Tab-separated table of C-alpha atoms and ligand atoms in Angstrom:
chain	number	residue	atom	x	y	z
A	1	MET	CA	-63.099	12.535	-83.837
A	2	ILE	CA	-63.711	13.218	-80.157
A	3	ARG	CA	-61.603	16.148	-78.969
A	4	ALA	CA	-60.257	15.287	-75.530
A	5	GLY	CA	-58.558	17.377	-72.861
A	6	ILE	CA	-56.563	16.065	-69.913
A	7	VAL	CA	-56.094	18.253	-66.856
A	8	GLY	CA	-53.039	16.928	-65.002
A	9	ALA	CA	-51.378	15.191	-67.955
A	10	THR	CA	-47.939	15.116	-66.264
A	11	GLY	CA	-49.110	12.755	-63.497
A	12	TYR	CA	-49.130	8.961	-63.568
A	13	THR	CA	-52.807	8.539	-64.393
A	14	GLY	CA	-52.771	11.548	-66.740
A	15	VAL	CA	-49.920	10.304	-68.904
A	16	GLU	CA	-51.285	6.738	-68.876
A	17	LEU	CA	-54.584	8.171	-70.103
A	18	LEU	CA	-52.778	10.136	-72.801
A	19	ARG	CA	-50.973	6.955	-73.906
A	20	LEU	CA	-54.337	5.197	-74.269
A	21	LEU	CA	-56.032	8.125	-76.034
A	22	LEU	CA	-53.167	8.551	-78.530
A	23	ALA	CA	-53.800	4.955	-79.646
A	24	HIS	CA	-57.601	5.331	-79.644
A	25	PRO	CA	-58.984	5.390	-83.194
A	26	ARG	CA	-61.818	7.833	-82.434
A	27	VAL	CA	-60.043	10.354	-80.159
A	28	GLU	CA	-57.856	13.336	-80.816
A	29	PRO	CA	-56.016	14.421	-77.647
A	30	ALA	CA	-56.356	18.185	-78.097
A	31	VAL	CA	-55.359	19.799	-74.793
A	32	ILE	CA	-52.911	18.516	-72.167
A	33	THR	CA	-52.313	20.637	-69.116
A	34	SER	CA	-49.526	21.245	-66.669
A	35	ARG	CA	-49.075	24.246	-64.437
A	36	GLY	CA	-45.300	23.919	-64.014
A	37	ASN	CA	-44.442	22.632	-67.498
A	38	ALA	CA	-46.676	24.846	-69.656
A	39	GLY	CA	-44.967	25.503	-73.008
A	40	GLU	CA	-42.938	22.261	-72.934
A	41	PRO	CA	-43.449	19.753	-75.755
A	42	LEU	CA	-44.842	16.376	-74.681
A	43	GLU	CA	-41.667	14.465	-75.582
A	44	SER	CA	-39.479	16.609	-73.326
A	45	LEU	CA	-41.200	15.060	-70.294
A	46	PHE	CA	-42.218	11.728	-71.780
A	47	PRO	CA	-39.707	10.565	-74.411
A	48	ASN	CA	-41.664	7.317	-74.839
A	49	LEU	CA	-44.381	9.407	-76.518
A	50	ARG	CA	-42.008	11.066	-79.022
A	51	GLY	CA	-43.444	10.948	-82.531
A	52	GLN	CA	-47.065	10.954	-81.374
A	53	GLY	CA	-47.934	14.420	-82.685
A	54	ALA	CA	-47.022	17.951	-81.720
A	55	LEU	CA	-48.688	18.221	-78.338
A	56	VAL	CA	-47.458	20.918	-75.981
A	57	PHE	CA	-48.411	21.248	-72.333
A	58	GLN	CA	-50.495	24.293	-71.549
A	59	ALA	CA	-51.791	25.867	-68.367
A	60	PRO	CA	-55.293	24.704	-67.400
A	61	ASP	CA	-57.481	27.181	-69.239
A	62	ALA	CA	-61.270	27.082	-69.227
A	63	ASP	CA	-61.607	28.387	-72.811
A	64	ALA	CA	-59.226	25.843	-74.356
A	65	LEU	CA	-60.707	22.996	-72.324
A	66	GLY	CA	-64.248	24.182	-73.077
A	67	ASP	CA	-63.568	23.606	-76.792
A	68	CYS	CA	-63.147	19.891	-76.087
A	69	ASP	CA	-65.937	17.320	-76.301
A	70	VAL	CA	-64.700	15.662	-73.129
A	71	VAL	CA	-62.296	16.702	-70.398
A	72	PHE	CA	-60.625	14.239	-68.044
A	73	PHE	CA	-59.409	15.357	-64.628
A	74	ALA	CA	-56.329	13.408	-63.499
A	75	THR	CA	-55.719	15.829	-60.663
A	76	PRO	CA	-55.674	15.926	-56.868
A	77	HIS	CA	-58.978	16.157	-55.081
A	78	GLY	CA	-60.695	19.544	-55.313
A	79	VAL	CA	-59.558	20.564	-58.818
A	80	ALA	CA	-62.553	19.063	-60.624
A	81	HIS	CA	-64.868	20.636	-58.038
A	82	ALA	CA	-63.638	24.035	-59.163
A	83	MET	CA	-63.786	23.485	-62.940
A	84	ALA	CA	-66.389	20.832	-63.788
A	85	GLY	CA	-69.478	23.066	-63.520
A	86	ASP	CA	-68.118	25.611	-65.983
A	87	LEU	CA	-67.166	22.894	-68.497
A	88	LEU	CA	-70.562	21.200	-68.262
A	89	ALA	CA	-72.248	24.573	-68.864
A	90	ARG	CA	-70.195	24.889	-72.067
A	91	GLY	CA	-71.441	21.483	-73.251
A	92	THR	CA	-68.217	19.599	-72.473
A	93	ARG	CA	-68.546	16.220	-70.813
A	94	VAL	CA	-66.420	15.559	-67.752
A	95	ILE	CA	-64.736	12.348	-66.589
A	96	ASP	CA	-63.100	12.809	-63.205
A	97	LEU	CA	-60.440	10.336	-62.083
A	98	SER	CA	-60.198	11.930	-58.637
A	99	ALA	CA	-62.574	11.305	-55.753
A	100	ASP	CA	-64.419	14.625	-56.105
A	101	PHE	CA	-67.765	13.147	-57.169
A	102	ARG	CA	-67.553	9.557	-55.954
A	103	ILE	CA	-69.205	9.936	-52.540
A	104	LYS	CA	-72.805	11.072	-52.696
A	105	ASP	CA	-72.935	12.643	-49.222
A	106	PRO	CA	-70.928	15.900	-49.305
A	107	HIS	CA	-70.518	15.909	-45.513
A	108	LEU	CA	-69.097	12.397	-45.544
A	109	TRP	CA	-66.741	13.456	-48.364
A	110	SER	CA	-65.565	16.467	-46.333
A	111	ARG	CA	-64.832	14.300	-43.305
A	112	TRP	CA	-62.600	11.905	-45.266
A	113	TYR	CA	-60.938	14.442	-47.562
A	114	GLY	CA	-60.413	17.184	-44.980
A	115	GLN	CA	-61.850	20.054	-47.021
A	116	PRO	CA	-65.310	21.395	-47.814
A	117	HIS	CA	-67.055	19.863	-50.820
A	118	GLY	CA	-66.604	22.331	-53.657
A	119	ALA	CA	-69.524	21.373	-55.935
A	120	PRO	CA	-72.342	19.658	-54.030
A	121	GLU	CA	-74.831	20.856	-56.661
A	122	LEU	CA	-73.285	18.434	-59.195
A	123	LEU	CA	-73.445	15.318	-57.019
A	124	ASP	CA	-76.934	14.271	-58.094
A	125	GLU	CA	-76.039	14.008	-61.743
A	126	ALA	CA	-72.583	12.451	-61.275
A	127	VAL	CA	-72.591	8.751	-62.174
A	128	TYR	CA	-70.213	6.352	-60.422
A	129	GLY	CA	-68.281	4.981	-63.365
A	130	LEU	CA	-68.161	1.260	-62.643
A	131	PRO	CA	-69.641	-0.124	-65.900
A	132	GLU	CA	-70.162	-3.582	-64.404
A	133	ILE	CA	-72.881	-1.996	-62.209
A	134	HIS	CA	-73.920	1.299	-63.835
A	135	ARG	CA	-73.487	0.716	-67.584
A	136	ALA	CA	-76.937	2.010	-68.604
A	137	ARG	CA	-76.599	5.224	-66.589
A	138	ILE	CA	-73.073	5.842	-67.877
A	139	THR	CA	-74.311	5.907	-71.473
A	140	GLN	CA	-76.567	8.873	-70.553
A	141	ALA	CA	-74.127	10.730	-68.271
A	142	ARG	CA	-72.441	14.107	-68.652
A	143	LEU	CA	-70.338	13.744	-65.494
A	144	ILE	CA	-68.543	10.561	-64.441
A	145	ALA	CA	-66.806	9.831	-61.148
A	146	VAL	CA	-64.258	7.151	-62.020
A	147	PRO	CA	-63.967	4.728	-59.071
A	148	GLY	CA	-60.805	4.566	-57.004
A	149	CYS	CA	-58.233	1.861	-57.605
A	150	TYR	CA	-58.773	-0.144	-54.421
A	151	PRO	CA	-62.585	0.248	-54.697
A	152	THR	CA	-62.500	-1.185	-58.232
A	153	ALA	CA	-60.602	-4.317	-57.171
A	154	VAL	CA	-62.563	-4.831	-53.955
A	155	THR	CA	-66.033	-4.093	-55.325
A	156	LEU	CA	-65.721	-6.321	-58.386
A	157	GLY	CA	-64.437	-9.104	-56.131
A	158	PHE	CA	-67.280	-9.011	-53.597
A	159	LEU	CA	-70.074	-8.104	-56.031
A	160	PRO	CA	-71.428	-11.571	-57.024
A	161	LEU	CA	-71.464	-12.773	-53.393
A	162	LEU	CA	-73.410	-9.747	-52.149
A	163	GLU	CA	-75.799	-9.558	-55.090
A	164	GLN	CA	-76.828	-13.164	-54.481
A	165	GLY	CA	-76.836	-12.837	-50.687
A	166	VAL	CA	-74.768	-15.981	-50.142
A	167	VAL	CA	-72.315	-14.533	-47.562
A	168	ASP	CA	-72.677	-12.727	-44.244
A	169	PRO	CA	-72.390	-9.038	-45.211
A	170	ALA	CA	-71.416	-8.095	-41.659
A	171	ARG	CA	-68.093	-9.967	-41.835
A	172	LEU	CA	-66.146	-8.947	-44.924
A	173	VAL	CA	-62.368	-8.511	-45.014
A	174	ALA	CA	-60.345	-6.899	-47.808
A	175	ASP	CA	-56.581	-7.281	-47.555
A	176	ALA	CA	-55.242	-5.238	-50.467
A	177	LYS	CA	-51.729	-4.548	-51.761
A	178	SER	CA	-50.814	-1.715	-54.116
A	179	GLY	CA	-47.761	-0.752	-56.135
A	180	VAL	CA	-46.140	2.625	-55.427
A	181	SER	CA	-47.559	4.409	-58.505
A	182	GLY	CA	-50.860	4.364	-56.597
A	183	ALA	CA	-49.471	7.248	-54.565
A	184	GLY	CA	-48.976	9.410	-57.669
A	185	ARG	CA	-45.926	11.054	-59.255
A	186	LYS	CA	-45.653	13.995	-56.896
A	187	ALA	CA	-42.492	14.041	-54.771
A	188	GLN	CA	-43.000	12.483	-51.355
A	189	VAL	CA	-40.681	10.664	-49.001
A	190	GLY	CA	-42.694	7.432	-48.845
A	191	SER	CA	-42.304	6.935	-52.603
A	192	LEU	CA	-38.495	7.279	-52.669
A	193	LEU	CA	-36.541	4.214	-53.853
A	194	CYS	CA	-34.827	3.877	-50.456
A	195	GLU	CA	-38.159	3.986	-48.631
A	196	ALA	CA	-40.460	1.968	-50.870
A	197	SER	CA	-38.170	-0.749	-52.232
A	198	GLU	CA	-37.116	-3.715	-50.066
A	199	ASN	CA	-40.103	-2.915	-47.876
A	200	PHE	CA	-43.663	-4.097	-47.351
A	201	LYS	CA	-46.069	-2.366	-45.011
A	202	ALA	CA	-49.700	-1.855	-44.154
A	203	TYR	CA	-50.999	1.682	-43.779
A	204	ALA	CA	-54.194	3.578	-42.908
A	205	VAL	CA	-55.531	0.620	-40.919
A	206	PRO	CA	-57.707	2.818	-38.633
A	207	GLY	CA	-59.404	4.200	-41.737
A	208	HIS	CA	-58.633	4.762	-45.421
A	209	ARG	CA	-60.617	7.201	-47.594
A	210	HIS	CA	-61.560	4.352	-49.911
A	211	LEU	CA	-63.535	2.649	-47.155
A	212	PRO	CA	-66.620	4.926	-47.390
A	213	GLU	CA	-66.489	4.696	-51.176
A	214	ILE	CA	-66.464	0.888	-51.132
A	215	LEU	CA	-69.208	0.796	-48.482
A	216	GLN	CA	-71.421	3.155	-50.485
A	217	THR	CA	-71.404	0.753	-53.441
A	218	LEU	CA	-71.587	-2.491	-51.485
A	219	SER	CA	-74.463	-1.149	-49.339
A	220	ALA	CA	-76.516	-0.450	-52.442
A	221	VAL	CA	-75.782	-3.947	-53.764
A	222	ALA	CA	-76.400	-5.795	-50.481
A	223	GLY	CA	-79.438	-3.701	-49.481
A	224	GLN	CA	-77.832	-3.092	-46.082
A	225	SER	CA	-74.651	-1.537	-44.740
A	226	PRO	CA	-71.932	-4.233	-44.721
A	227	GLY	CA	-69.245	-4.621	-42.101
A	228	LEU	CA	-65.927	-4.367	-43.919
A	229	THR	CA	-62.384	-4.450	-42.554
A	230	PHE	CA	-60.163	-2.871	-45.220
A	231	VAL	CA	-56.380	-3.035	-44.838
A	232	PRO	CA	-54.293	-1.460	-47.623
A	233	HIS	CA	-50.598	-2.319	-48.056
A	234	LEU	CA	-47.742	-0.814	-50.050
A	235	VAL	CA	-45.603	-3.351	-51.914
A	236	PRO	CA	-42.303	-2.701	-53.705
A	237	MET	CA	-43.557	-2.803	-57.266
A	238	ILE	CA	-44.566	-0.003	-59.608
A	239	ARG	CA	-48.016	-1.014	-60.855
A	240	GLY	CA	-50.749	-3.325	-59.739
A	241	ILE	CA	-53.189	-4.142	-56.967
A	242	LEU	CA	-53.893	-7.586	-55.586
A	243	ALA	CA	-56.841	-7.721	-53.196
A	244	SER	CA	-57.392	-10.885	-51.150
A	245	LEU	CA	-61.013	-10.813	-50.032
A	246	TYR	CA	-62.591	-12.938	-47.308
A	247	ALA	CA	-66.257	-13.616	-46.563
A	248	THR	CA	-68.255	-16.155	-44.573
A	249	LEU	CA	-70.557	-18.332	-46.631
A	250	THR	CA	-74.151	-18.563	-45.383
A	251	HIS	CA	-75.445	-20.769	-48.218
A	252	ALA	CA	-73.259	-23.873	-48.171
A	253	ASP	CA	-74.667	-25.338	-51.389
A	254	THR	CA	-73.523	-22.372	-53.533
A	255	ASP	CA	-71.463	-23.223	-56.615
A	256	LEU	CA	-69.106	-20.272	-56.305
A	257	GLN	CA	-67.276	-20.853	-59.573
A	258	ALA	CA	-70.558	-20.974	-61.514
A	259	LEU	CA	-71.787	-17.871	-59.681
A	260	TYR	CA	-68.737	-15.825	-60.712
A	261	GLU	CA	-68.684	-17.139	-64.263
A	262	ALA	CA	-72.380	-16.324	-64.736
A	263	ARG	CA	-72.136	-12.822	-63.198
A	264	TYR	CA	-69.242	-11.774	-65.394
A	265	ALA	CA	-70.068	-13.774	-68.529
A	266	GLY	CA	-70.802	-10.693	-70.663
A	267	GLU	CA	-68.194	-8.409	-69.141
A	268	PRO	CA	-65.330	-7.596	-71.509
A	269	PHE	CA	-62.956	-6.511	-68.747
A	270	VAL	CA	-63.608	-9.027	-65.979
A	271	ASP	CA	-61.868	-12.360	-66.416
A	272	VAL	CA	-62.864	-15.137	-64.020
A	273	LEU	CA	-60.043	-17.686	-63.897
A	274	PRO	CA	-60.801	-21.413	-63.978
A	275	ALA	CA	-61.344	-23.065	-60.579
A	276	GLY	CA	-58.169	-23.094	-58.489
A	277	GLY	CA	-56.692	-20.052	-60.244
A	278	HIS	CA	-54.394	-17.423	-58.774
A	279	PRO	CA	-54.474	-14.055	-60.602
A	280	GLU	CA	-51.202	-12.118	-60.578
A	281	THR	CA	-50.620	-8.396	-60.954
A	282	ARG	CA	-48.257	-9.002	-63.860
A	283	SER	CA	-50.977	-10.856	-65.751
A	284	VAL	CA	-53.011	-7.626	-65.907
A	285	ARG	CA	-50.167	-5.106	-66.189
A	286	GLY	CA	-50.964	-2.527	-68.890
A	287	THR	CA	-54.468	-3.926	-69.442
A	288	ASN	CA	-57.963	-2.832	-68.447
A	289	LEU	CA	-58.697	-6.271	-67.001
A	290	CYS	CA	-59.772	-7.262	-63.527
A	291	ARG	CA	-58.794	-10.910	-63.118
A	292	LEU	CA	-60.668	-12.813	-60.416
A	293	ALA	CA	-60.496	-16.237	-58.813
A	294	VAL	CA	-62.820	-17.647	-56.174
A	295	HIS	CA	-61.805	-20.319	-53.656
A	296	ARG	CA	-63.356	-22.190	-50.755
A	297	PRO	CA	-60.322	-23.567	-48.895
A	298	GLY	CA	-60.906	-27.018	-47.424
A	299	GLY	CA	-64.579	-26.838	-48.393
A	300	GLY	CA	-65.256	-24.792	-45.247
A	301	ASP	CA	-67.424	-21.711	-44.871
A	302	THR	CA	-64.715	-19.165	-45.730
A	303	VAL	CA	-64.773	-17.780	-49.265
A	304	VAL	CA	-61.520	-16.310	-50.590
A	305	VAL	CA	-61.695	-14.120	-53.679
A	306	LEU	CA	-58.512	-12.907	-55.357
A	307	SER	CA	-58.795	-9.758	-57.473
A	308	ALA	CA	-55.947	-8.321	-59.559
A	309	ILE	CA	-55.932	-5.058	-61.530
A	310	ASP	CA	-53.451	-2.538	-62.872
A	311	ASN	CA	-54.155	0.481	-60.653
A	312	LEU	CA	-53.318	2.873	-63.507
A	313	VAL	CA	-55.547	1.135	-66.078
A	314	LYS	CA	-58.698	-0.612	-64.738
A	315	GLY	CA	-58.028	1.287	-61.491
A	316	ALA	CA	-58.021	4.705	-63.219
A	317	SER	CA	-57.213	5.637	-66.841
A	318	GLY	CA	-58.442	2.534	-68.680
A	319	GLN	CA	-61.695	2.607	-66.740
A	320	ALA	CA	-61.980	6.316	-67.679
A	321	VAL	CA	-61.666	5.383	-71.386
A	322	GLN	CA	-64.201	2.550	-70.924
A	323	ASN	CA	-66.613	5.162	-69.529
A	324	MET	CA	-65.878	7.564	-72.396
A	325	ASN	CA	-66.608	4.830	-74.950
A	326	LEU	CA	-69.985	4.193	-73.311
A	327	MET	CA	-70.832	7.913	-73.063
A	328	PHE	CA	-70.085	8.480	-76.764
A	329	GLY	CA	-71.861	5.373	-78.012
A	330	LEU	CA	-68.642	3.642	-79.096
A	331	PRO	CA	-67.809	-0.050	-78.650
A	332	GLU	CA	-66.915	-0.372	-74.977
A	333	THR	CA	-63.562	-2.018	-75.667
A	334	LEU	CA	-62.327	0.434	-78.325
A	335	GLY	CA	-58.709	1.416	-77.677
A	336	LEU	CA	-58.499	-0.910	-74.686
A	337	GLU	CA	-57.683	-4.199	-76.362
A	338	SER	CA	-54.104	-4.426	-75.062
A	339	ILE	CA	-52.573	-7.670	-73.824
A	340	ALA	CA	-50.693	-7.858	-70.516
A	341	VAL	CA	-47.025	-6.890	-70.471
A	342	LEU	CA	-44.598	-9.432	-68.979
A	343	PRO	CA	-42.569	-9.328	-66.809
B	401	NDP	N1	-52.209	6.739	-59.095
B	401	NDP	C1	-53.260	5.888	-59.089
B	401	NDP	O1	-53.090	4.655	-59.136
B	401	NDP	C2	-54.649	6.410	-59.026
B	401	NDP	C3	-54.934	7.747	-58.859
B	401	NDP	N2	-56.226	8.180	-58.802
B	401	NDP	C4	-56.567	9.582	-58.611
B	401	NDP	O2	-56.302	10.267	-59.837
B	401	NDP	C5	-55.844	11.596	-59.555
B	401	NDP	C6	-54.453	11.757	-60.180
B	401	NDP	O3	-53.583	10.823	-59.581
B	401	NDP	P1	-52.085	10.638	-60.032
B	401	NDP	O4	-52.000	10.667	-61.514
B	401	NDP	O5	-51.587	9.448	-59.315
B	401	NDP	O6	-51.427	11.962	-59.430
B	401	NDP	P2	-50.050	12.662	-59.787
B	401	NDP	O7	-49.549	13.300	-58.548
B	401	NDP	O8	-49.163	11.684	-60.474
B	401	NDP	O9	-50.486	13.781	-60.836
B	401	NDP	C7	-51.316	14.846	-60.511
B	401	NDP	C8	-51.451	15.768	-61.713
B	401	NDP	O10	-52.310	16.848	-61.369
B	401	NDP	C9	-51.730	18.101	-61.767
B	401	NDP	N3	-52.165	19.088	-60.775
B	401	NDP	C10	-51.848	19.120	-59.459
B	401	NDP	N4	-52.488	20.147	-58.851
B	401	NDP	C11	-53.232	20.753	-59.809
B	401	NDP	C12	-54.096	21.894	-59.801
B	401	NDP	N5	-54.351	22.562	-58.676
B	401	NDP	N6	-54.690	22.243	-60.952
B	401	NDP	C13	-54.440	21.566	-62.106
B	401	NDP	N7	-53.623	20.494	-62.177
B	401	NDP	C14	-53.021	20.092	-61.036
B	401	NDP	C15	-50.243	17.833	-61.800
B	401	NDP	O11	-49.674	18.546	-62.853
B	401	NDP	P3	-48.871	19.910	-62.774
B	401	NDP	O12	-48.306	20.010	-61.375
B	401	NDP	O13	-47.844	19.731	-63.840
B	401	NDP	O14	-49.909	20.930	-63.078
B	401	NDP	C16	-50.166	16.363	-62.182
B	401	NDP	O15	-50.145	16.237	-63.590
B	401	NDP	C17	-55.833	11.752	-58.045
B	401	NDP	O16	-57.041	12.314	-57.613
B	401	NDP	C18	-55.719	10.304	-57.566
B	401	NDP	O17	-56.220	10.176	-56.274
B	401	NDP	C19	-57.270	7.317	-58.972
B	401	NDP	C20	-57.057	5.984	-59.138
B	401	NDP	C21	-55.715	5.423	-59.171
B	402	X2W	C1	-50.358	3.297	-52.825
B	402	X2W	C2	-51.199	4.504	-52.476
B	402	X2W	O1	-50.750	5.404	-51.796
B	402	X2W	N1	-52.425	4.518	-52.950
B	402	X2W	C3	-53.359	5.592	-52.710
B	402	X2W	C4	-54.674	5.301	-53.312
B	402	X2W	C5	-54.763	5.620	-54.761
B	402	X2W	C6	-55.428	6.929	-55.057
B	402	X2W	O2	-54.860	7.719	-55.757
B	402	X2W	O3	-56.593	7.217	-54.482
B	402	X2W	P1	-57.959	7.585	-55.223
B	402	X2W	O4	-58.359	6.358	-55.961
B	402	X2W	O5	-58.861	7.965	-54.120
B	402	X2W	O6	-57.866	8.697	-56.163
B	402	X2W	C7	-53.626	5.786	-51.226
B	402	X2W	O7	-53.657	4.820	-50.501
B	402	X2W	O8	-53.920	6.923	-50.852
């Protein structure tokens, strides 16, 4: 069994990860951390997980975590910077759900995250954990940077168009909507019921920290720096992201449906809907799937791609487990076979 530790197991991505790992046939969740709830049994915070073993939250401790085969960080930015190096030196693999190792340029990271980069020496070996692009490297990695939730939805949506060079990379638009769990479980006014329900708003239009992350990946795919307008929105639901993506077709004879079906034919967690489809957030809720549909309204030169994920699963914890499976030589889908929850 793989002994796993989760730093930040009281947060939304942390407890979702724990839920997945408890059901995983090859993993034993061994250490779950909380600073404020150390000593509390798991079920006292999460009664849905009652009966799943005798786990007790403990303070993040390098010795206990260093006994694990793999440690996941489901923590705010900066925590993995401080602890990952020590764990790697002890032979523990690290899968970071935060943004600490996603951006390869430490100066760029500092500008967007407002703090110095705490572990630039680890950036070279960190692998961006999007299996649909980096599967071979993930299998060899010791340190994974799990992509952000918006970047997962947006990148998988644009990928086939940019790989094949059939759209103008200078004119991409991503109009993305997220549920409130994307902001995490920590107390903040914007996540209160009276603020977030019965409301729909855009935010961070001048610049969101996911923009440089998306551009880093799309630049490598397109072979040039794309022009992307990224507008995130908060919608009054708990889970899910729907990204509506727009691009201008430069190769009018492209069979877009065939392009998407061929690109994702072997991908267990990307589901291209039949022509004319409209993916919904509820059709991926609780699953590790990204569901895509590609349209060309009126047969014109605008391509519309719709991309739906569960931000807590394919956007974070499920993708982390997918990476772990690859790193440990397990079937990529192990423990991730769940079917969407309705409603
Ligand atoms: N929510 C989402 O949809 C997504 C989130 N992410 C990223 O994943 C990470 C976790 O997000 P999320 O679960 O939403 O966040 P939450 O706010 O829900 O949880 C954060 C967790 O981190 C712990 N924590 C906070 N500070 C520290 C610290 N200094 N040292 C150790 N543990 C700490 C908290 O536990 P305690 O206070 O009990 O110690 C808590 O369990 C973030 O980096 C986020 O950006 C990525 C993709 C999607
Ligand atoms: C709805 C909401 O607030 N979403 C968050 C993004 C999710 C997240 O946690 O960001 P990382 O993927 O970088 O870790 C935000 O816009 O800041």
